XYZ file of C-alpha atoms in Angstrom:
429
model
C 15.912 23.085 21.483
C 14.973 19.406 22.416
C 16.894 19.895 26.103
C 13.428 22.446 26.395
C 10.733 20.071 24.679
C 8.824 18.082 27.679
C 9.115 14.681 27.254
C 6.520 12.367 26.533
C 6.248 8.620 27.450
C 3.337 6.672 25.359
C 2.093 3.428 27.014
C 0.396 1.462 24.330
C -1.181 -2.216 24.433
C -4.462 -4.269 24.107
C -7.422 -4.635 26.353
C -5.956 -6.138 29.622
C -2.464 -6.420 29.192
C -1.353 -4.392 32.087
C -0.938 -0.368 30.907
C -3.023 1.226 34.128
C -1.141 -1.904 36.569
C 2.070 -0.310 34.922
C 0.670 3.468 35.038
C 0.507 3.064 38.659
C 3.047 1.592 38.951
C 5.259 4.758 37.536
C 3.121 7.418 39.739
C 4.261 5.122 42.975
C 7.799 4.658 42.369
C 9.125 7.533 40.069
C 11.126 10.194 41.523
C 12.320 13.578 40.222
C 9.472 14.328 38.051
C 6.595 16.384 38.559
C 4.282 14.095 36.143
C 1.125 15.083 34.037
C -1.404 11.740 32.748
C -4.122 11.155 29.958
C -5.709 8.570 29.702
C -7.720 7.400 27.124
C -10.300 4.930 27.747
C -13.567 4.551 25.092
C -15.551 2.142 26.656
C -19.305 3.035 27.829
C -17.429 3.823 31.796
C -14.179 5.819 31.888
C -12.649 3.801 34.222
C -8.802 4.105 34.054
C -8.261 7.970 35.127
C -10.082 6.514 38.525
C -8.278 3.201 38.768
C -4.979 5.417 38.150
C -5.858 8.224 40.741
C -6.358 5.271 42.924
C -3.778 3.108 42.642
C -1.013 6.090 42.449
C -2.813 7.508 45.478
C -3.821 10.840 43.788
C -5.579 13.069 46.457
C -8.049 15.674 45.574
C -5.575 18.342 45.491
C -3.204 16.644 42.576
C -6.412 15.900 40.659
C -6.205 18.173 37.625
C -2.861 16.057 36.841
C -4.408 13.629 34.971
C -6.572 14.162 31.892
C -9.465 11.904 30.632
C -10.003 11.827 26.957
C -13.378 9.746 26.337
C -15.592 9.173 23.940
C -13.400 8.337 20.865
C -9.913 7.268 20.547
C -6.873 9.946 20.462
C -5.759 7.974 17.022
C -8.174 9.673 15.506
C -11.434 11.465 16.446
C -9.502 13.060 19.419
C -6.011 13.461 17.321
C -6.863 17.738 17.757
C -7.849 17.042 21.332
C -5.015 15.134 22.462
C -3.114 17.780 20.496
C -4.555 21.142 22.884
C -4.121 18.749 26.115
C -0.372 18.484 25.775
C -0.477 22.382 25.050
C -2.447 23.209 27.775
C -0.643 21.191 30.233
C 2.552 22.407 28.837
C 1.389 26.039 29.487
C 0.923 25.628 33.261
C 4.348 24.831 33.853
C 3.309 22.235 36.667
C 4.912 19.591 35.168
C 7.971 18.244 33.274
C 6.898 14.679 32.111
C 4.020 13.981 30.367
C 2.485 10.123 30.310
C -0.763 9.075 27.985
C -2.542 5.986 28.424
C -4.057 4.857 24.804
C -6.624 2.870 24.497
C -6.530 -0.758 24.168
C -8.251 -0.287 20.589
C -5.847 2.277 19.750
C -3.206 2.280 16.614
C 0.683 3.896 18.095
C 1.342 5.518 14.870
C -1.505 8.288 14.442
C -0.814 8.968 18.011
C 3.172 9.334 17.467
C 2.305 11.566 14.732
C 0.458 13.583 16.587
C 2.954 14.008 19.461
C 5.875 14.437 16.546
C 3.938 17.800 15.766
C 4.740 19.341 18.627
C 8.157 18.627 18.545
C 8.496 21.458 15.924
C 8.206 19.155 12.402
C 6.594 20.251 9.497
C 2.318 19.583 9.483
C 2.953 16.877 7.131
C 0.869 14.392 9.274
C -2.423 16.236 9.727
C -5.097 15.306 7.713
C -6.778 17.222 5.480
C -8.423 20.333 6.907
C -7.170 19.542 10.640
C -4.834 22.427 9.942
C -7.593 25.088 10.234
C -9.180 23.215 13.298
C -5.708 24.137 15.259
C -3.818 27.077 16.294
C -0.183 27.739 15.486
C 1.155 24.138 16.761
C 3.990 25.236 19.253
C 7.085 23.354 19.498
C 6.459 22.260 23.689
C 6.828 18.173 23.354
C 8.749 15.268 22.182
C 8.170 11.423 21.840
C 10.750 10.293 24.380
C 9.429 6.402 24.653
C 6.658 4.172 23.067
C 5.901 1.366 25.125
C 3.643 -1.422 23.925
C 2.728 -3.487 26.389
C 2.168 -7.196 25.857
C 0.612 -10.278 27.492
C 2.531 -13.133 27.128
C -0.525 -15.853 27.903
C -2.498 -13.921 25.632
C 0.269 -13.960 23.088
C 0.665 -17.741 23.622
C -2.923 -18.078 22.599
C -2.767 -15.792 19.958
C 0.133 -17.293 17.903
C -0.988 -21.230 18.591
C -3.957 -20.187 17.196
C -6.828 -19.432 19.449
C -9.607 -17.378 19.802
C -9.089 -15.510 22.973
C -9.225 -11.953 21.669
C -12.680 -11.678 21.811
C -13.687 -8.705 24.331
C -16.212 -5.999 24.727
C -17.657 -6.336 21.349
C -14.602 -6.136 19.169
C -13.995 -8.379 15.903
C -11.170 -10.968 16.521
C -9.167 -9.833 13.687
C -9.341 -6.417 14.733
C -7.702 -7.141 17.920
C -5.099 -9.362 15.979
C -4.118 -6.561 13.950
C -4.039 -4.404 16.393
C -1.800 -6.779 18.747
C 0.638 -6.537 15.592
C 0.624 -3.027 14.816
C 1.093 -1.965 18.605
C 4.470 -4.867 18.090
C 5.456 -2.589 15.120
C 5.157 0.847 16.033
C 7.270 1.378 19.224
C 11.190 0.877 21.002
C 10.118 -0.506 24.266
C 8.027 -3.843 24.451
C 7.001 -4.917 28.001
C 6.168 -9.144 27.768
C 3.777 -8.908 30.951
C 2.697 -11.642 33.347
C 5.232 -13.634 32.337
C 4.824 -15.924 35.329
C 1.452 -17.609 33.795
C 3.512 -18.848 30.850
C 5.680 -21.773 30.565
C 9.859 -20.953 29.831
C 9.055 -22.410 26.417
C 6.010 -20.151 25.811
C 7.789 -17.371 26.724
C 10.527 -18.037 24.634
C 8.112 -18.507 21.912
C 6.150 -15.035 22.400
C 9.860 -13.216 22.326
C 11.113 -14.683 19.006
C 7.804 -13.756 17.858
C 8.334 -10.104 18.861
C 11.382 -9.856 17.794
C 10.575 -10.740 14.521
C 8.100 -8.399 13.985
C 10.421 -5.538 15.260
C 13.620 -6.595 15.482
C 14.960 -3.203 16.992
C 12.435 -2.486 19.956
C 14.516 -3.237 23.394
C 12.272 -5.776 25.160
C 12.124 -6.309 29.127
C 10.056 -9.331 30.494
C 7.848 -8.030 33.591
C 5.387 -9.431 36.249
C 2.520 -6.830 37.514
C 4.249 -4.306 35.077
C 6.895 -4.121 37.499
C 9.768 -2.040 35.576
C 12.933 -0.386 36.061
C 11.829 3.177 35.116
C 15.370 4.143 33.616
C 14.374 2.024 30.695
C 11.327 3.947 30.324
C 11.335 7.562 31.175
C 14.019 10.308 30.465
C 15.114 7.825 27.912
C 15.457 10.344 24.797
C 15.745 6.987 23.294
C 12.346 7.379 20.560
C 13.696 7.995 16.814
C 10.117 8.601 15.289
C 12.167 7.727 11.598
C 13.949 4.749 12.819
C 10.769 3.085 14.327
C 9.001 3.889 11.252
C 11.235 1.820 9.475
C 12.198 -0.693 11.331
C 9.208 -3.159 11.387
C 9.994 -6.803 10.721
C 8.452 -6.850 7.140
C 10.509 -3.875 6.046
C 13.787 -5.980 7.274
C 13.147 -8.531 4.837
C 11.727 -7.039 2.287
C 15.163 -4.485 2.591
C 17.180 -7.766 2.613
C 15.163 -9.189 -0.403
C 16.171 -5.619 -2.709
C 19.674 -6.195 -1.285
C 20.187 -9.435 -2.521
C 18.572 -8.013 -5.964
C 21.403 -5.351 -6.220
C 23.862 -8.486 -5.445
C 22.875 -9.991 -8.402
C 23.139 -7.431 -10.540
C 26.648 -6.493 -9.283
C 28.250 -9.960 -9.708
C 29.154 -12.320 -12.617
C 25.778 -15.208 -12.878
C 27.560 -18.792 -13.840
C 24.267 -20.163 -14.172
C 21.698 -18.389 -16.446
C 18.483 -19.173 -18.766
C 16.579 -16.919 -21.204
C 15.459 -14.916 -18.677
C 19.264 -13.508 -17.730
C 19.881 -14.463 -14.386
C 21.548 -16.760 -12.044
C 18.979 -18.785 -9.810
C 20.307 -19.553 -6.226
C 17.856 -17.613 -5.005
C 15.487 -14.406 -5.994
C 16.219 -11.877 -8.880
C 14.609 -9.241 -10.893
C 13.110 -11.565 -14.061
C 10.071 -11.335 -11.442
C 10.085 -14.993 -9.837
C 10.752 -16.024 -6.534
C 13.231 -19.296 -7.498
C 11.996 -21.785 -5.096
C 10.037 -23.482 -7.623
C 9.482 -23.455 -11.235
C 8.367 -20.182 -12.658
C 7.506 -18.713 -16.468
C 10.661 -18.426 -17.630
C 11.260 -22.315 -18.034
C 13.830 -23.257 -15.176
C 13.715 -24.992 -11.912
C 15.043 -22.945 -9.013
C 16.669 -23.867 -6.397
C 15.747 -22.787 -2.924
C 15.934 -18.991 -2.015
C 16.770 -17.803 1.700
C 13.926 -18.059 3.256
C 14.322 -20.521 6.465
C 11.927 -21.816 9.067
C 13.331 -21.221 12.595
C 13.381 -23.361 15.632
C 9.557 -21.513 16.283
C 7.862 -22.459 12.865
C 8.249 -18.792 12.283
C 9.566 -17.608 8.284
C 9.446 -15.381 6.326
C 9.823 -15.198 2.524
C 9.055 -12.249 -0.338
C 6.779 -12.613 -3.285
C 7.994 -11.138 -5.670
C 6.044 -11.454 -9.368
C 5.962 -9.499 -12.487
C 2.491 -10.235 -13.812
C -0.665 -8.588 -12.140
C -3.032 -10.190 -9.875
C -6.624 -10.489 -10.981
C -9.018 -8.653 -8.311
C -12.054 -11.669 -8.272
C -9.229 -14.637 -8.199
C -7.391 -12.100 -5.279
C -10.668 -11.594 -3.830
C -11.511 -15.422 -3.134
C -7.933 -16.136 -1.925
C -8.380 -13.472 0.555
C -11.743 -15.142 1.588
C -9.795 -18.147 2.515
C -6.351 -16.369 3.703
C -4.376 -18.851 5.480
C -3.829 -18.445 9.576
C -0.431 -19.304 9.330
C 0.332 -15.757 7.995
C 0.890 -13.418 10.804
C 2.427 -10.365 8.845
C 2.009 -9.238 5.024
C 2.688 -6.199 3.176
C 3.712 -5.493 -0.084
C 2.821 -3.311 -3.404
C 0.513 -5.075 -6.098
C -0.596 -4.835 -9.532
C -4.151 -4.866 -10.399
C -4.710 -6.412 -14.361
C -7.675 -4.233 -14.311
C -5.586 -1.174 -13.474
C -2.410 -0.755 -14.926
C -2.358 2.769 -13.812
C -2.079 2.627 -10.399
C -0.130 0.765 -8.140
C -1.923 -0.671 -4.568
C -0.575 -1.373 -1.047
C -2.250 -5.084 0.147
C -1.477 -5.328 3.883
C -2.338 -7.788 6.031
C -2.380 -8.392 10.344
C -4.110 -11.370 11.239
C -7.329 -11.578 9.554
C -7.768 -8.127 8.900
C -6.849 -7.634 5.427
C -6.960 -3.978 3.371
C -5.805 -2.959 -0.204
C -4.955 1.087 -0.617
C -4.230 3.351 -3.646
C -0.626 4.295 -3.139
C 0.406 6.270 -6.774
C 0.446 5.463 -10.090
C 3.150 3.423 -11.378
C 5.737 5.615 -13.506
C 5.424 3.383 -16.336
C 2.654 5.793 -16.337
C 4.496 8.915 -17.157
C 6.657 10.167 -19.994
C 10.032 9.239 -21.715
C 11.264 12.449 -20.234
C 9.779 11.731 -16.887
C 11.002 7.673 -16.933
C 14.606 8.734 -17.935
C 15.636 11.421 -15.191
C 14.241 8.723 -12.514
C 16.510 6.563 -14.005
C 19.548 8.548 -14.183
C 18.528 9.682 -10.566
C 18.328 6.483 -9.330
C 20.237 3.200 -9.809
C 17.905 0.447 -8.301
C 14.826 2.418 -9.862
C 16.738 1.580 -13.629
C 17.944 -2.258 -12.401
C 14.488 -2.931 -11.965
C 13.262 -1.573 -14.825
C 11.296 -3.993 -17.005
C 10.640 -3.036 -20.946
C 7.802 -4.592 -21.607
C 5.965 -3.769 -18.184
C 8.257 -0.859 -16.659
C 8.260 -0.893 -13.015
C 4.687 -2.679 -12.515
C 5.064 -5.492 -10.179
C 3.772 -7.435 -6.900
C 6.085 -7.627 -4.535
C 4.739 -8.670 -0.992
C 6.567 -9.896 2.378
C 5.131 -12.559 4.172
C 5.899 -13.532 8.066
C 4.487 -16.381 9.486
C 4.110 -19.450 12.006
C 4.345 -22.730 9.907
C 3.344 -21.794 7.003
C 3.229 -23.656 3.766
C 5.189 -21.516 1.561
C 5.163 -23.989 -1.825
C 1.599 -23.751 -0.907
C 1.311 -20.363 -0.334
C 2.911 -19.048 -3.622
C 0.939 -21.688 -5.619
C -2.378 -20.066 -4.574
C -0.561 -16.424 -5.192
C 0.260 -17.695 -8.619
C -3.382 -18.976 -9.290
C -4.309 -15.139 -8.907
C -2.022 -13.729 -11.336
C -3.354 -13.567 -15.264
C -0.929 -12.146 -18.325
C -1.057 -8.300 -18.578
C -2.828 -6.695 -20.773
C -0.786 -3.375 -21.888
């Protein structure tokens, strides 16, 4: 079934950072496929399906080959159109590759969802009501390759803490957060014009990759000059895998695992909270520093690297207050690059809230209610069902908590966790 699914290739990347240079550059130099292109550009002048049908030499004859999709971005408002272009090309059985263009304001992951559709998955990533807007979706694509392309002199400025993001209206931070999210959400990352960077710099921009997505194969180009093996024909996209494989995920994984150490191993060192404290545990303190039970804790695993970059998990079991989170967020520091984590509201103990954070662009979302929430019955078959669900298990606040993962250049973690801490009140059950 997947030999018969046309494969897809999605370029992906901010304003400027080279995705028509390396569009064109495929269309020149790639052989054996007969190759369909959409482009999506939103600015006031669809430029890109011209600069591509000019750079790739497209003659009149070839032009129905590539697709614009303007005015709105196929993440979203166009998510049905993108979805009846791949169908319709797929149905003239012209072509056996298929390569989109996003947007530089575009986020990879609605677009990957919508290409996963027609792979033959379930409809679990249409929205509400998008499901009557469509036909039957037929099984005629797959996501072969994601490639988010990246300037490394941008990326330099970026990370040292400039302010060169600023183009054709857009907010700073929503460029930032972009820049990350495009990181996240792919297996290929192309470090463009890596000639007007330093060896240093460079070496800077790839740690800084890599720690955002550890897995993604990266390839250091000039002009978006590629070997195309790496990109096309790959079969190399695992839409599961790159959902979980973002940097934050990593540690907060690692963070849980060392949790489930803990409670598998004899503690020589405890206090009246149960637990030894070389590093973090599940009394709901990150032991760096002194926390409510009474004890000073020695240093968990958190590191700096050679870069400035680190990463540590905050991990609490008292809720934050919304007006002291509020101001904090006001003030967020720069040096966090990357943060994501569930919270606890004191003025909701119902539900329990995503907080995530790219750059300066910072958004809190209802994710469920906590099950401390539901019944005996309810509380004690998750239990039995799960292991970690029961270790973590709190009796006098259940499975409430605020546990965040922060990734960042320099930071001040002491400093950091202080102001968290400031935020949090007693709850109020």
């Amino acid at each position: 079934m997947k030999d018969k699914l046309i494969p897809v290739t999605l370029l992906t990347g901010y304003l400027g950072a080279g995705k028509t240079t390396l569009m064109n550059y495929i269309l020149n130099n790639q052989t054996g496929y007969k190759v369909a292109v959409i482009v999506n550009d939103i600015g006031e002048v669809n430029i890109d399906a011209s600069l591509i049908a000019k750079g790739a030499s497209i003659v009149e004859e070839d032009k129905d080959s590539i697709v614009p999709l303007q005015n709105g971005c196929i993440c979203c408002s166009l998510k049905t159109d993108l979805l009846e272009q791949i169908i319709s090309l797929t149905k003239q059985n012209k072509f056996d590759y298929i390569l989109i263009e996003a947007s530089g304001v575009c986020e990879p992951q609605p677009i990957a969802e919508t290409i996963h559709l027609l792979s033959g998955v379930q409809d679990e990533y249409l929205e509400e009501g998008e499901d009557e807007q469509l036909p039957e979706i037929p099984a005629v694509a797959r996501l072969d390759t994601i490639v988010a392309v990246v300037d490394a002199a941008r990326m330099v400025q970026e990370f040292a803490g400039g302010n060169s993001l600023l183009n054709k209206g857009l907010e700073e931070h929503d460029l930032e957060a972009l820049l990350i999210q495009q990181i996240e959400f792919c297996n290929i990352v192309l470090i463009n014009k890596v000639d007007l960077v330093t060896p240093e710099q460079l070496a800077q921009v790839r740690h800084v990759v890599q720690v955002l997505q550890p897995q993604a194969k990266i390839i250091e180009t000039t002009r978006s000059e590629i070997d195309l093996s790496l990109i096309l024909g790959t079969n190399a996209f695992d839409f599961e895998e790159v959902f979980s494989s973002a940097g934050w995920l990593k540690a907060l994984n690692k963070f849980e695992e060392n949790q489930r150490h803990h409670h598998e191993h004899h503690h020589d060192e405890s206090c009246d909270c149960g637990h030894h404290h070389d590093e973090s545990c599940d009394c709901g303190h990150h032991h760096d520093e002194s926390c409510g039970c009474g004890h000073h804790h020695a240093p968990g695993h958190s590191h700096t690297d050679e870069y400035g970059i680190s990463t540590f998990v905050y991990f609490r079991r008292k809720p934050f207050d919304r007006i002291k989170l509020d101001k904090f967020a006001e003030d967020w520091p720069q040096t966090i690059i990357r943060s994501k984590g569930l919270i606890w509201l004191s003025d909701d103990n119902m539900s329990a809230f995503i907080l995530e954070q790219a750059g300066r662009q910072i958004s809190v979302g209802f994710t469920g209610d906590w099950m401390a929430t539901g019944t005996k019955a309810q509380i004690k078959a998750t239990m039995e069902a799960d292991p970690d669900f029961k270790a973590n298990w709190d009796e006098k606040v259940g499975d409430r908590m605020i546990k965040m993962v922060f990734i960042g250049k320099d930071m001040d973690q002491e400093k950091i966790i202080a102001q968290l801490d400031e935020c949090l009140v007693e709850p109020q059950l």
